[in-house]
Coordinates of C-alpha atoms and ligand atoms in Angstrom, one line a residue:
M193 CA -50.9 -13.7 2.7
C194 CA -48.9 -11.0 4.9
G195 CA -49.2 -7.7 4.3
I196 CA -46.9 -4.8 4.8
V197 CA -47.4 -1.0 5.4
G198 CA -45.3 2.0 6.0
Y199 CA -45.6 5.7 6.6
V200 CA -43.2 8.4 7.2
G201 CA -44.6 12.2 6.9
H202 CA -46.2 14.7 9.3
Q203 CA -49.3 12.9 10.3
A204 CA -49.8 10.4 13.2
A205 CA -48.5 7.3 11.6
G206 CA -50.8 4.9 13.8
P207 CA -54.1 5.4 12.3
I208 CA -52.9 5.5 8.7
L209 CA -51.1 2.2 9.1
L210 CA -54.3 0.6 10.5
E211 CA -56.2 1.9 7.8
G212 CA -53.8 0.5 5.3
L213 CA -53.6 -2.6 6.7
Q214 CA -57.7 -2.9 6.8
R215 CA -57.2 -2.5 3.0
L216 CA -55.1 -5.4 2.8
E217 CA -57.3 -7.7 5.1
Y218 CA -58.5 -9.5 2.1
R219 CA -55.0 -11.2 1.6
G220 CA -55.8 -13.2 4.7
Y221 CA -54.0 -12.9 8.1
D222 CA -54.3 -14.0 11.6
S223 CA -52.6 -11.3 13.6
S224 CA -51.3 -8.1 13.1
G225 CA -49.3 -5.0 14.7
I226 CA -47.7 -1.7 14.0
A227 CA -44.5 -0.1 15.1
V228 CA -44.5 3.8 15.5
L229 CA -41.3 6.2 15.9
D230 CA -41.3 9.6 17.0
R231 CA -39.4 12.4 16.3
D232 CA -36.9 11.6 19.2
G233 CA -36.3 8.1 18.3
A234 CA -38.5 6.4 20.8
L235 CA -40.1 3.4 19.4
A236 CA -43.5 1.6 20.3
V237 CA -44.9 -1.5 19.4
L238 CA -48.4 -2.8 19.3
K239 CA -49.3 -6.4 18.2
R240 CA -52.4 -8.6 18.5
Q241 CA -53.5 -12.0 17.7
G242 CA -56.7 -12.3 15.5
K243 CA -58.9 -10.0 13.7
L244 CA -57.5 -6.2 13.1
R245 CA -60.2 -4.6 15.5
N246 CA -58.2 -6.3 18.5
L247 CA -55.4 -3.9 17.4
Q248 CA -57.8 -1.1 16.7
A249 CA -59.1 -1.5 20.1
A250 CA -55.7 -1.1 21.8
I251 CA -54.1 1.6 19.5
S252 CA -55.2 4.8 21.5
D253 CA -53.0 3.7 24.5
M254 CA -50.0 3.9 21.8
P255 CA -47.6 6.9 21.9
S256 CA -47.9 8.8 18.5
G257 CA -45.1 9.2 16.0
A258 CA -45.0 10.3 12.5
T259 CA -43.1 7.4 11.0
G260 CA -44.1 3.7 11.3
I261 CA -44.6 0.3 9.8
G262 CA -47.6 -2.2 10.3
H263 CA -48.0 -5.7 9.0
T264 CA -50.9 -8.3 8.8
R265 CA -49.3 -11.9 9.3
W266 CA -50.3 -15.2 8.2
A267 CA -48.6 -17.7 10.2
T268 CA -45.9 -20.0 8.8
H269 CA -43.2 -20.3 11.4
G270 CA -44.9 -20.4 15.1
Q271 CA -48.9 -20.1 15.9
P272 CA -50.8 -17.2 15.3
S273 CA -50.1 -15.3 18.7
D274 CA -49.6 -11.9 20.1
R275 CA -46.0 -12.9 20.5
N276 CA -45.3 -14.0 16.9
A277 CA -47.1 -11.1 15.4
H278 CA -45.1 -8.7 13.5
P279 CA -43.3 -6.4 13.9
H280 CA -40.2 -7.7 15.5
A281 CA -37.3 -6.3 17.2
S282 CA -33.7 -6.5 17.5
S283 CA -32.8 -7.8 21.0
N284 CA -31.5 -4.3 22.1
G285 CA -35.0 -3.0 21.1
D286 CA -33.5 -0.5 18.3
V287 CA -34.3 -1.9 14.8
I288 CA -37.9 -3.0 13.9
V289 CA -38.8 -5.3 11.1
V290 CA -41.6 -6.7 9.3
Q291 CA -41.4 -9.3 6.7
N292 CA -43.4 -11.2 4.0
G293 CA -41.8 -14.4 2.9
I294 CA -39.5 -17.2 4.4
V295 CA -36.1 -16.9 6.0
E296 CA -35.4 -20.3 5.0
N297 CA -32.0 -20.7 6.8
Y298 CA -33.4 -19.1 10.0
R299 CA -32.4 -22.0 12.1
E300 CA -28.7 -21.6 10.9
L301 CA -28.7 -18.0 11.7
K302 CA -30.5 -18.1 15.0
A303 CA -27.8 -20.7 16.2
E304 CA -24.9 -18.4 14.8
L305 CA -26.5 -15.5 16.8
Q306 CA -27.5 -17.5 20.0
A307 CA -24.0 -17.3 21.6
S308 CA -24.1 -13.4 21.5
L309 CA -27.3 -13.2 22.7
E310 CA -26.6 -15.4 25.6
A311 CA -23.7 -13.5 26.4
E312 CA -25.7 -10.4 26.6
D313 CA -28.3 -12.2 28.6
R314 CA -30.8 -11.6 25.9
T315 CA -33.4 -14.1 24.4
W316 CA -35.4 -14.4 21.4
K317 CA -38.8 -12.9 21.6
S318 CA -40.7 -15.1 19.2
D319 CA -40.9 -18.4 17.5
T320 CA -40.6 -16.7 14.0
D321 CA -37.9 -16.8 11.4
T322 CA -38.3 -13.1 10.8
E323 CA -36.8 -12.2 14.1
V324 CA -33.3 -12.9 13.0
I325 CA -33.6 -10.1 10.3
P326 CA -33.4 -7.0 12.9
E327 CA -31.0 -9.0 14.8
L328 CA -28.8 -9.3 11.9
I329 CA -29.1 -5.6 10.9
S330 CA -28.5 -4.4 14.6
R331 CA -25.4 -6.3 14.7
E332 CA -24.2 -4.8 11.8
L333 CA -24.9 -1.3 13.1
E334 CA -22.9 -2.0 16.2
A335 CA -19.9 -2.8 14.0
G336 CA -20.5 0.6 12.8
K337 CA -22.2 0.3 9.4
S338 CA -24.8 2.8 8.0
F339 CA -28.3 1.4 8.0
E340 CA -28.6 0.7 4.6
D341 CA -25.1 -1.1 4.4
A342 CA -26.3 -3.4 7.6
L343 CA -29.8 -3.8 5.8
E344 CA -27.8 -4.8 2.5
H345 CA -25.5 -7.1 4.5
A346 CA -28.4 -9.0 6.4
I347 CA -30.4 -9.3 3.3
G348 CA -27.4 -11.1 1.7
R349 CA -27.1 -13.6 4.6
L350 CA -31.1 -14.6 4.2
R351 CA -32.0 -17.6 1.9
G352 CA -35.3 -17.3 0.4
A353 CA -37.5 -14.8 -0.8
N354 CA -38.5 -11.8 1.4
A355 CA -40.1 -8.3 1.2
I356 CA -39.0 -6.2 4.1
A357 CA -39.8 -2.9 5.8
A358 CA -37.7 -1.4 8.6
I359 CA -37.3 1.5 11.0
H360 CA -34.6 2.5 13.3
G361 CA -34.5 4.4 16.4
A362 CA -31.5 6.6 15.3
N363 CA -33.0 7.5 12.1
P364 CA -36.5 9.1 13.2
H365 CA -37.4 10.2 9.6
K366 CA -36.9 7.2 7.6
I367 CA -38.5 4.0 6.9
Y368 CA -36.5 1.3 4.7
A369 CA -37.7 -1.0 2.3
A370 CA -36.2 -4.1 0.5
R371 CA -37.3 -6.7 -2.0
K372 CA -35.4 -10.0 -2.6
G373 CA -36.9 -12.7 -4.9
S374 CA -40.5 -13.4 -5.2
A375 CA -42.2 -12.7 -1.9
G376 CA -44.5 -10.3 -3.1
G377 CA -43.9 -6.9 -4.0
I378 CA -43.3 -3.4 -2.3
V379 CA -44.8 -0.4 -3.8
I380 CA -44.0 3.1 -2.7
G381 CA -46.6 5.7 -2.7
Y382 CA -45.6 9.6 -3.0
G383 CA -48.0 12.0 -1.2
D384 CA -47.3 15.8 -0.5
G385 CA -44.4 15.9 2.1
E386 CA -45.6 12.3 3.0
M387 CA -44.5 9.0 1.7
F388 CA -46.3 5.5 2.0
I389 CA -45.1 2.0 1.4
A390 CA -47.4 -1.1 1.1
S391 CA -47.0 -4.5 -0.4
D392 CA -50.2 -4.2 -2.4
L393 CA -51.8 -0.8 -4.2
P394 CA -55.3 -1.0 -2.6
A395 CA -53.6 0.0 0.7
L396 CA -52.0 3.2 -1.0
L397 CA -54.9 4.3 -3.4
P398 CA -56.7 6.3 -0.9
H399 CA -53.7 8.4 -0.7
T400 CA -51.8 8.7 -3.8
T401 CA -51.7 7.2 -7.5
T402 CA -48.2 8.2 -8.0
I403 CA -46.5 5.1 -7.2
Y404 CA -42.9 3.1 -7.6
H405 CA -42.6 -0.5 -7.6
L406 CA -39.4 -1.7 -6.1
E407 CA -37.5 -4.4 -8.4
D408 CA -36.1 -7.7 -7.2
G409 CA -33.0 -6.6 -5.4
D410 CA -33.7 -3.1 -4.4
I411 CA -33.0 -1.5 -1.3
A412 CA -34.8 1.8 -0.6
A413 CA -34.7 4.6 1.9
I414 CA -37.8 6.6 2.2
N415 CA -38.0 10.0 4.0
Q416 CA -41.0 12.3 3.8
E417 CA -39.6 13.9 0.7
G418 CA -39.0 11.0 -1.4
I419 CA -37.0 7.5 -1.9
T420 CA -33.5 6.7 -2.7
V421 CA -32.9 3.2 -3.8
R422 CA -29.7 1.1 -4.2
R423 CA -29.6 -1.4 -6.9
A424 CA -26.6 -3.6 -7.6
G425 CA -24.0 -2.1 -10.0
Q426 CA -25.5 1.5 -10.0
S427 CA -25.3 4.6 -7.8
P428 CA -28.0 5.3 -5.7
F429 CA -30.8 7.0 -7.5
Q430 CA -34.3 8.4 -7.1
P431 CA -36.4 6.5 -9.2
E432 CA -39.1 8.0 -11.4
P433 CA -42.6 7.3 -10.1
I434 CA -45.4 6.3 -12.5
Q435 CA -49.3 7.2 -12.3
V436 CA -51.9 4.4 -12.0
D437 CA -55.2 5.0 -13.1
L438 CA -56.9 2.7 -10.6
D439 CA -59.9 4.3 -9.0
P440 CA -60.2 4.0 -5.2
V441 CA -63.9 3.7 -5.6
A442 CA -63.6 0.6 -7.5
I443 CA -62.0 -1.1 -4.7
A444 CA -65.1 -0.1 -2.3
R445 CA -67.8 -2.7 -1.7
G446 CA -70.3 -0.6 -2.8
P447 CA -74.0 -1.7 -2.0
Y448 CA -73.0 -5.5 -2.2
R449 CA -72.9 -7.4 1.0
H450 CA -69.5 -8.8 0.3
F451 CA -66.5 -8.1 -1.9
M452 CA -66.9 -11.6 -3.5
L453 CA -70.6 -10.8 -4.4
K454 CA -69.5 -7.6 -5.9
E455 CA -66.9 -9.2 -7.9
I456 CA -69.2 -12.1 -9.2
H457 CA -71.7 -9.3 -10.3
E458 CA -68.6 -7.4 -11.9
Q459 CA -67.9 -10.5 -14.2
P460 CA -69.8 -9.1 -17.5
R461 CA -67.8 -5.9 -17.3
A462 CA -64.3 -7.6 -16.3
L463 CA -64.9 -10.2 -19.1
S464 CA -65.7 -7.0 -21.8
D465 CA -62.8 -4.9 -20.8
T466 CA -60.4 -8.0 -21.0
I467 CA -61.6 -8.6 -24.6
R468 CA -62.0 -5.2 -25.9
G469 CA -59.8 -4.3 -28.6
R470 CA -58.1 -7.9 -28.5
A471 CA -61.1 -9.8 -30.5
R472 CA -61.3 -7.8 -34.0
L473 CA -63.4 -9.1 -36.6
D474 CA -62.7 -7.0 -39.7
P475 CA -60.0 -8.4 -40.6
P476 CA -60.3 -11.3 -37.7
T477 CA -57.6 -10.9 -35.4
A478 CA -56.9 -12.1 -31.8
L479 CA -54.6 -10.2 -29.4
A480 CA -53.1 -8.2 -32.5
D481 CA -51.3 -5.6 -30.2
D482 CA -51.2 -7.7 -27.1
L483 CA -48.9 -10.7 -27.6
S484 CA -45.3 -9.6 -27.8
L485 CA -44.2 -13.1 -29.2
S486 CA -42.8 -13.1 -32.8
A487 CA -44.8 -14.6 -35.8
D488 CA -41.9 -17.2 -36.0
T489 CA -42.4 -18.1 -32.4
L490 CA -46.0 -18.4 -32.9
R491 CA -45.5 -20.6 -36.1
G492 CA -42.8 -22.8 -34.3
I493 CA -45.1 -23.9 -31.2
G494 CA -45.4 -27.7 -31.3
R495 CA -47.4 -28.0 -27.9
V496 CA -48.8 -25.9 -25.3
L497 CA -48.4 -26.4 -21.5
V498 CA -50.9 -24.5 -19.1
I499 CA -50.0 -24.3 -15.7
G500 CA -51.4 -22.7 -12.5
M501 CA -52.8 -23.4 -9.0
G502 CA -56.0 -23.2 -7.5
T503 CA -58.9 -21.5 -9.4
S504 CA -56.0 -20.8 -11.8
L505 CA -55.5 -24.3 -12.6
H506 CA -58.7 -24.9 -13.3
A507 CA -58.9 -22.1 -15.8
A508 CA -55.6 -23.8 -17.3
M509 CA -57.6 -27.0 -17.6
I510 CA -60.1 -25.5 -19.9
G511 CA -57.6 -23.6 -21.5
R512 CA -56.3 -27.0 -22.4
W513 CA -59.4 -27.7 -24.0
W514 CA -59.3 -24.7 -25.9
M515 CA -55.8 -25.1 -27.1
E516 CA -56.8 -28.6 -28.5
Q517 CA -60.3 -27.7 -29.9
I518 CA -59.7 -24.1 -31.3
A519 CA -56.1 -24.1 -31.6
G520 CA -55.7 -27.6 -33.2
I521 CA -52.3 -27.9 -31.3
P522 CA -51.4 -30.6 -28.9
A523 CA -51.6 -29.3 -25.1
D524 CA -51.5 -30.3 -21.6
F525 CA -52.2 -28.7 -18.4
D526 CA -50.2 -29.1 -15.0
N527 CA -50.3 -28.2 -11.4
A528 CA -47.2 -25.5 -11.1
S529 CA -46.3 -26.4 -7.6
E530 CA -45.8 -30.3 -8.6
F531 CA -44.4 -29.6 -12.4
R532 CA -40.9 -28.7 -11.8
F533 CA -40.2 -31.8 -9.2
R534 CA -40.8 -34.4 -11.6
A535 CA -38.3 -33.2 -14.4
P536 CA -40.7 -32.7 -16.8
L537 CA -39.7 -32.9 -20.5
L538 CA -40.7 -29.9 -22.5
G539 CA -38.4 -29.4 -25.6
P540 CA -38.1 -25.9 -26.8
S541 CA -41.2 -26.0 -29.1
T542 CA -43.2 -26.2 -26.2
L543 CA -45.0 -22.5 -25.3
V544 CA -45.7 -22.5 -21.5
V545 CA -48.7 -20.5 -20.5
A546 CA -48.8 -19.4 -16.6
V547 CA -52.1 -18.5 -15.2
T548 CA -51.9 -16.5 -12.0
Q549 CA -54.3 -13.9 -11.1
S550 CA -51.8 -12.2 -8.7
G551 CA -48.6 -12.9 -10.6
E552 CA -47.0 -13.6 -7.4
T553 CA -48.0 -17.2 -6.4
I554 CA -44.5 -18.7 -5.4
D555 CA -45.5 -22.0 -6.8
T556 CA -46.2 -20.5 -10.3
L557 CA -43.1 -18.5 -10.1
G558 CA -41.1 -21.6 -9.3
A559 CA -42.6 -23.4 -12.2
M560 CA -41.4 -20.4 -14.6
N561 CA -38.1 -20.3 -13.2
H562 CA -37.7 -23.9 -14.1
V563 CA -38.8 -23.7 -17.6
R564 CA -36.6 -20.6 -18.2
D565 CA -33.4 -22.2 -16.5
R566 CA -34.0 -25.5 -17.9
W567 CA -35.6 -25.4 -21.3
G568 CA -35.6 -21.7 -22.0
A569 CA -38.8 -22.4 -23.7
P570 CA -41.1 -19.3 -24.4
Q571 CA -43.6 -18.5 -21.5
V572 CA -46.6 -16.4 -21.8
V573 CA -48.2 -15.2 -18.2
I574 CA -51.8 -14.5 -17.7
T575 CA -52.5 -12.3 -14.9
N576 CA -54.5 -9.5 -13.5
V577 CA -51.5 -7.4 -11.9
D578 CA -49.3 -5.7 -14.4
G579 CA -45.9 -5.2 -13.2
S580 CA -46.3 -8.3 -11.0
E581 CA -43.2 -10.7 -10.7
A582 CA -44.8 -13.5 -13.3
T583 CA -44.9 -10.4 -15.9
R584 CA -41.3 -10.1 -15.3
Q585 CA -40.2 -13.5 -15.7
A586 CA -42.5 -14.3 -18.7
D587 CA -41.5 -13.6 -22.6
A588 CA -45.0 -12.1 -23.2
S589 CA -47.9 -11.1 -21.0
I590 CA -51.5 -11.0 -21.3
I591 CA -52.8 -8.5 -18.8
M592 CA -56.6 -9.2 -17.7
R593 CA -58.6 -6.0 -17.1
C594 CA -60.8 -7.2 -14.3
G595 CA -59.9 -4.4 -11.7
P596 CA -58.8 -5.2 -8.2
E597 CA -60.0 -8.7 -6.8
V598 CA -60.4 -8.0 -3.0
G599 CA -62.4 -11.1 -2.3
V600 CA -59.9 -13.9 -1.2
A601 CA -61.9 -16.6 -3.4
S602 CA -61.3 -15.7 -7.3
T603 CA -64.0 -15.0 -9.4
K604 CA -64.1 -12.3 -11.8
T605 CA -60.1 -13.3 -12.5
F606 CA -61.3 -16.6 -13.2
V607 CA -63.4 -15.5 -16.1
G608 CA -60.5 -12.8 -17.0
S609 CA -58.1 -15.6 -17.2
L610 CA -60.6 -17.9 -19.5
A611 CA -60.9 -14.6 -22.0
A612 CA -57.0 -14.7 -22.0
L613 CA -56.8 -18.2 -22.7
Y614 CA -59.4 -18.4 -25.3
L615 CA -58.2 -15.3 -27.3
L616 CA -54.8 -17.0 -26.9
A617 CA -55.7 -20.3 -28.5
C618 CA -57.3 -18.3 -31.4
R619 CA -54.3 -16.5 -31.9
I620 CA -52.0 -19.5 -32.0
G621 CA -54.4 -21.5 -34.2
H622 CA -54.5 -18.7 -36.6
A623 CA -50.7 -18.0 -36.7
Q624 CA -50.5 -21.6 -37.3
G625 CA -52.6 -21.8 -40.2
R626 CA -55.0 -24.4 -38.5
L627 CA -57.8 -21.7 -38.1
S628 CA -58.9 -20.1 -41.1
D629 CA -60.2 -16.7 -41.2
E630 CA -63.8 -17.8 -41.4
N631 CA -63.4 -19.9 -38.3
L632 CA -61.7 -17.3 -36.4
T633 CA -64.3 -15.0 -37.0
L634 CA -66.8 -17.3 -35.6
R635 CA -64.7 -18.2 -32.5
L636 CA -64.5 -14.5 -32.1
E637 CA -68.3 -13.7 -32.6
Q638 CA -69.0 -16.5 -29.9
L639 CA -66.5 -15.2 -27.5
L640 CA -68.1 -11.6 -27.8
T641 CA -71.2 -13.2 -26.5
A642 CA -69.8 -14.4 -23.5
P643 CA -70.5 -11.4 -21.3
S644 CA -74.3 -11.8 -22.0
L645 CA -74.0 -15.2 -21.1
L646 CA -72.6 -13.9 -17.8
E647 CA -75.0 -11.4 -17.4
R648 CA -78.0 -13.9 -17.9
G649 CA -76.5 -16.2 -15.5
L650 CA -76.6 -13.6 -12.7
E651 CA -80.0 -13.1 -13.4
L652 CA -80.3 -16.5 -11.5
A653 CA -79.1 -15.0 -8.4
D654 CA -82.3 -15.4 -6.3
Q655 CA -83.0 -18.9 -7.5
C656 CA -79.4 -19.9 -6.6
A657 CA -80.2 -18.5 -3.1
R658 CA -83.2 -20.2 -2.4
I659 CA -81.6 -23.5 -3.4
A660 CA -78.6 -22.8 -1.5
Q661 CA -80.6 -22.2 1.5
Q662 CA -82.2 -25.7 1.5
F663 CA -78.6 -27.2 1.6
D664 CA -77.2 -24.9 4.1
S665 CA -76.5 -28.1 6.5
A666 CA -75.2 -30.4 4.1
S667 CA -71.8 -31.6 5.1
D668 CA -70.8 -33.0 1.5
F669 CA -71.4 -32.2 -2.0
L670 CA -70.1 -34.2 -5.2
V671 CA -70.0 -31.9 -8.3
L672 CA -70.0 -33.8 -11.6
G673 CA -69.5 -32.4 -15.0
R674 CA -67.9 -34.1 -18.2
G675 CA -65.7 -32.6 -21.0
I676 CA -65.0 -28.7 -20.8
E677 CA -67.7 -28.6 -17.6
Y678 CA -65.4 -31.1 -16.1
P679 CA -62.9 -28.4 -14.7
L680 CA -65.7 -26.3 -14.0
A681 CA -67.1 -28.9 -11.6
M682 CA -63.5 -28.8 -9.8
E683 CA -63.9 -25.2 -9.5
A684 CA -67.4 -25.2 -8.0
A685 CA -66.1 -27.7 -5.5
L686 CA -63.2 -25.4 -4.6
K687 CA -65.3 -22.3 -4.1
C688 CA -67.5 -24.3 -1.8
K689 CA -64.7 -25.7 0.5
E690 CA -63.1 -22.2 0.4
I691 CA -66.0 -20.1 1.5
S692 CA -68.6 -22.5 2.8
Y693 CA -66.0 -24.9 4.6
V694 CA -68.1 -27.6 3.3
H695 CA -66.4 -30.8 2.1
A696 CA -67.0 -30.8 -1.9
E697 CA -65.3 -32.9 -4.6
G698 CA -65.4 -31.9 -8.2
Y699 CA -65.4 -35.3 -10.2
A700 CA -65.6 -36.2 -14.2
A701 CA -69.0 -37.7 -14.0
G702 CA -67.8 -40.9 -16.0
E703 CA -65.5 -41.6 -12.8
M704 CA -68.2 -41.2 -10.3
K705 CA -69.3 -45.0 -10.6
H706 CA -65.6 -46.1 -10.0
G707 CA -65.7 -45.2 -6.2
P708 CA -67.6 -42.1 -5.2
I709 CA -70.9 -43.2 -6.1
A710 CA -70.3 -45.4 -2.6
L711 CA -70.6 -42.3 -0.5
L712 CA -74.2 -41.6 -2.2
D713 CA -77.3 -41.7 0.0
Q714 CA -80.2 -39.1 0.6
H715 CA -78.0 -37.0 2.7
F716 CA -75.3 -36.4 -0.1
P717 CA -76.3 -33.8 -2.4
V718 CA -74.9 -33.8 -5.9
I719 CA -74.6 -30.8 -8.1
A720 CA -74.6 -31.9 -11.8
L721 CA -73.3 -29.5 -14.8
A722 CA -75.5 -30.8 -17.6
P723 CA -75.8 -28.3 -20.5
R724 CA -76.9 -29.9 -23.8
G725 CA -73.4 -31.0 -25.9
P726 CA -72.1 -33.8 -27.1
L727 CA -71.7 -35.6 -23.7
F728 CA -75.1 -34.6 -22.6
G729 CA -76.4 -38.0 -22.9
K730 CA -73.5 -39.5 -20.8
M731 CA -74.3 -36.9 -18.1
M732 CA -77.9 -38.1 -18.0
S733 CA -76.8 -41.5 -17.2
A734 CA -74.7 -40.2 -14.5
I735 CA -77.6 -38.3 -13.0
Q736 CA -79.8 -41.3 -13.3
Q737 CA -77.2 -43.4 -11.2
V738 CA -77.3 -40.5 -8.5
S739 CA -80.9 -40.4 -8.5
A740 CA -81.0 -44.3 -8.1
R741 CA -79.1 -44.0 -4.8
Q742 CA -81.6 -41.4 -3.6
A743 CA -79.0 -38.5 -3.7
P744 CA -80.5 -35.2 -4.1
V745 CA -79.7 -33.6 -7.3
I746 CA -79.3 -30.0 -8.3
A747 CA -78.9 -29.7 -12.1
I748 CA -77.7 -26.8 -13.6
G749 CA -78.6 -27.3 -17.8
D750 CA -80.1 -25.3 -20.7
D751 CA -82.9 -23.3 -19.9
G752 CA -86.2 -25.0 -21.0
D753 CA -84.5 -28.5 -20.9
E754 CA -87.7 -30.6 -19.7
E755 CA -86.0 -34.0 -19.9
L756 CA -83.2 -32.7 -17.4
S757 CA -85.5 -31.1 -15.2
Q758 CA -87.8 -33.8 -14.9
Q759 CA -85.0 -36.1 -13.7
V760 CA -83.9 -34.0 -11.0
D761 CA -85.0 -32.3 -7.6
H762 CA -83.6 -28.8 -8.5
F763 CA -83.1 -27.5 -11.7
I764 CA -81.2 -24.2 -12.6
G765 CA -81.8 -23.3 -16.4
V766 CA -78.9 -21.3 -18.0
P767 CA -78.9 -19.6 -21.3
P768 CA -77.7 -22.4 -23.9
A769 CA -74.4 -21.6 -25.1
P770 CA -71.9 -23.0 -28.1
P771 CA -70.2 -26.0 -26.7
L772 CA -66.9 -24.4 -26.1
L773 CA -68.4 -21.4 -24.6
T774 CA -70.5 -23.2 -21.5
P775 CA -67.8 -22.3 -18.8
F776 CA -69.2 -18.8 -19.4
S777 CA -72.7 -19.7 -18.9
L778 CA -72.2 -21.8 -15.7
T779 CA -69.7 -19.9 -13.6
P780 CA -72.0 -17.4 -12.3
V781 CA -74.5 -20.3 -11.0
V782 CA -71.7 -22.3 -9.6
Q783 CA -70.3 -19.3 -7.8
L784 CA -73.5 -17.9 -6.4
L785 CA -74.5 -21.4 -5.2
A786 CA -71.3 -21.5 -3.0
Y787 CA -71.8 -18.0 -2.2
H788 CA -75.2 -18.4 -0.7
I789 CA -74.3 -21.7 1.2
A790 CA -71.5 -19.6 2.9
L791 CA -74.0 -16.9 3.5
A792 CA -76.7 -19.1 4.9
R793 CA -74.1 -20.6 7.2
G794 CA -73.3 -17.2 8.5
L795 CA -69.5 -17.3 7.4
D796 CA -66.8 -14.7 6.9
I797 CA -66.9 -14.6 2.9
D798 CA -64.5 -12.3 2.0
Q799 CA -61.7 -13.6 4.4
P800 CA -62.2 -17.1 4.9
R801 CA -60.3 -18.8 7.6
N802 CA -56.3 -19.9 6.6
L803 CA -56.8 -18.8 3.3
A804 CA -54.4 -15.7 1.6
K805 CA -55.3 -14.0 -1.8
T806 CA -51.7 -14.2 -2.9
V807 CA -49.7 -17.2 -1.5
T808 CA -46.0 -16.2 -1.6
V809 CA -45.0 -19.3 0.5
E810 CA -44.3 -22.6 -0.6
Ligands
LIG1110 C1 -59.3 -19.8 -5.2 C2 -58.2 -19.0 -4.7 C3 -56.7 -19.6 -5.1 C4 -55.9 -19.2 -6.1 C5 -54.4 -19.8 -6.4 C6 -53.6 -19.4 -7.2 O1 -60.5 -18.8 -5.1 O2 -58.0 -17.9 -5.1 O3 -56.9 -21.1 -5.1 O4 -56.3 -19.3 -7.5 O5 -53.8 -19.5 -4.9 O6 -53.6 -17.9 -7.3 P1 -52.9 -17.0 -8.4 O7 -54.1 -17.0 -9.4 O8 -52.7 -15.5 -7.9 O9 -51.7 -17.6 -9.0

């Protein structure tokens, strides 16, 4: 979703802003723009619809300046176009703003400002909600306020969640930033005689690893020497930066053709890193030092509700399975965007587990808010971003250690989420006395084999590519699974939709004969997830029903399974896994199939159309 960058220092801001925006491309966008301010306060704005190369092609015509802000926009209000791209200017041209989030009351605010604009013979220049922000600031400046006061006043008038960066012609050596609610973060980067801002860390890492995260409600004024923060109830202060140890090389694509492919291959390491030190065998403990919930809270949990969106929802569905099977506790999952609107009944003994790789998904944050305000139930967040908004809202966090995920389609954070959910189920089951030391040891030993299950799945990459190429022109797929493989069927279908733009449905295999079977013929391929396990026989029946309709079947089952391989058109053999661990053996294969279908179709795999990495709007 939208990205923000900013620079103030001694170098030409334009190329630095552009490079920062390139590092945020993975978030998804449909237009972009930058504004620079020279030392005399002259402002220049450049905006282009489409990819950043359109902006890059025009940047040499732009006057230079050492202060500036930039933005990649993912359209919400108004079409993707040059006119609607950020930055937006006040009607007198003096205040320039970029925004992530939504100004929910922009219609009211535009109506309120309309009369003054008309009296001055000025008009709105875009269809966006954002344009009211520079206008509100500018009106307050005209009334004699300082920029910080004017910005604070303007933010106070906005309804919704917003992350904002601004520059002002009368303050040529400053950028301003503000954060309100959960519209994504603002990170400040400290350089040598220069300062950077960005909505996400990857844009800063080539310049600095000394950073500061703005908190909700903060307003910051940044010059080339540092930052001054205003926070409610405190005198303005210079915050203490922190050091992050992320390696800029870790976010480069290396030898891989796409970040998604790189991240699929990083999964064994992401999984090992996420479980390291958290699955100890002697004595058996799960998440010993990593879960800040008291023993009383853990013992008092009567039910677990796991929530999330998209891929994280599919992880939540698998997590529900583990809560029941490993922890022996009643458990449910829910789609975070629906959950709070049906007045759910939780009770204080429900533990809510929110899964969100970004920690900033607005639907999930909304659900977490509802849990806190309505039920006060304890909440654990599983996320890949330490310090994200979800970690601030939760009572406890389990931080995956997957490293930055750049491809828009989640891959390694899916297995990171799974590892955290599995460990949490072990911890709850053990704390409640349902999982004996012996059984906990067994569960943890099995989890420790999961990285090698992933490794062996990745060795099937060439076979996945060959099979995928045969189906590159299919317009539909049905993906079938049962039991713990059913959520994975949904995840496989989601991956196909996201990056291949192929219509795909993930179905519980038992449900197929209740409707979807009507779709099947020789042009409708079916992917069947059929490892040997308690439901294998039932999967075989479903596969036979598919074959009887001449639909081609691609089955993924246990390596060496003759019965299955003889029944189907294409067979991919994965390492046999214990029944609760099949998500780890199957995941790389379904991801690789989706990847290679998209590759064969020549698509933009890392930045699929219309999608965003962090979804900060409802
Ligand atoms: C799928 C994907 C999305 C996210 C969803 C939730 O590949 O990336 O479906 O899973 O937007 O995002 P997080 O996990 O950040 O809450």
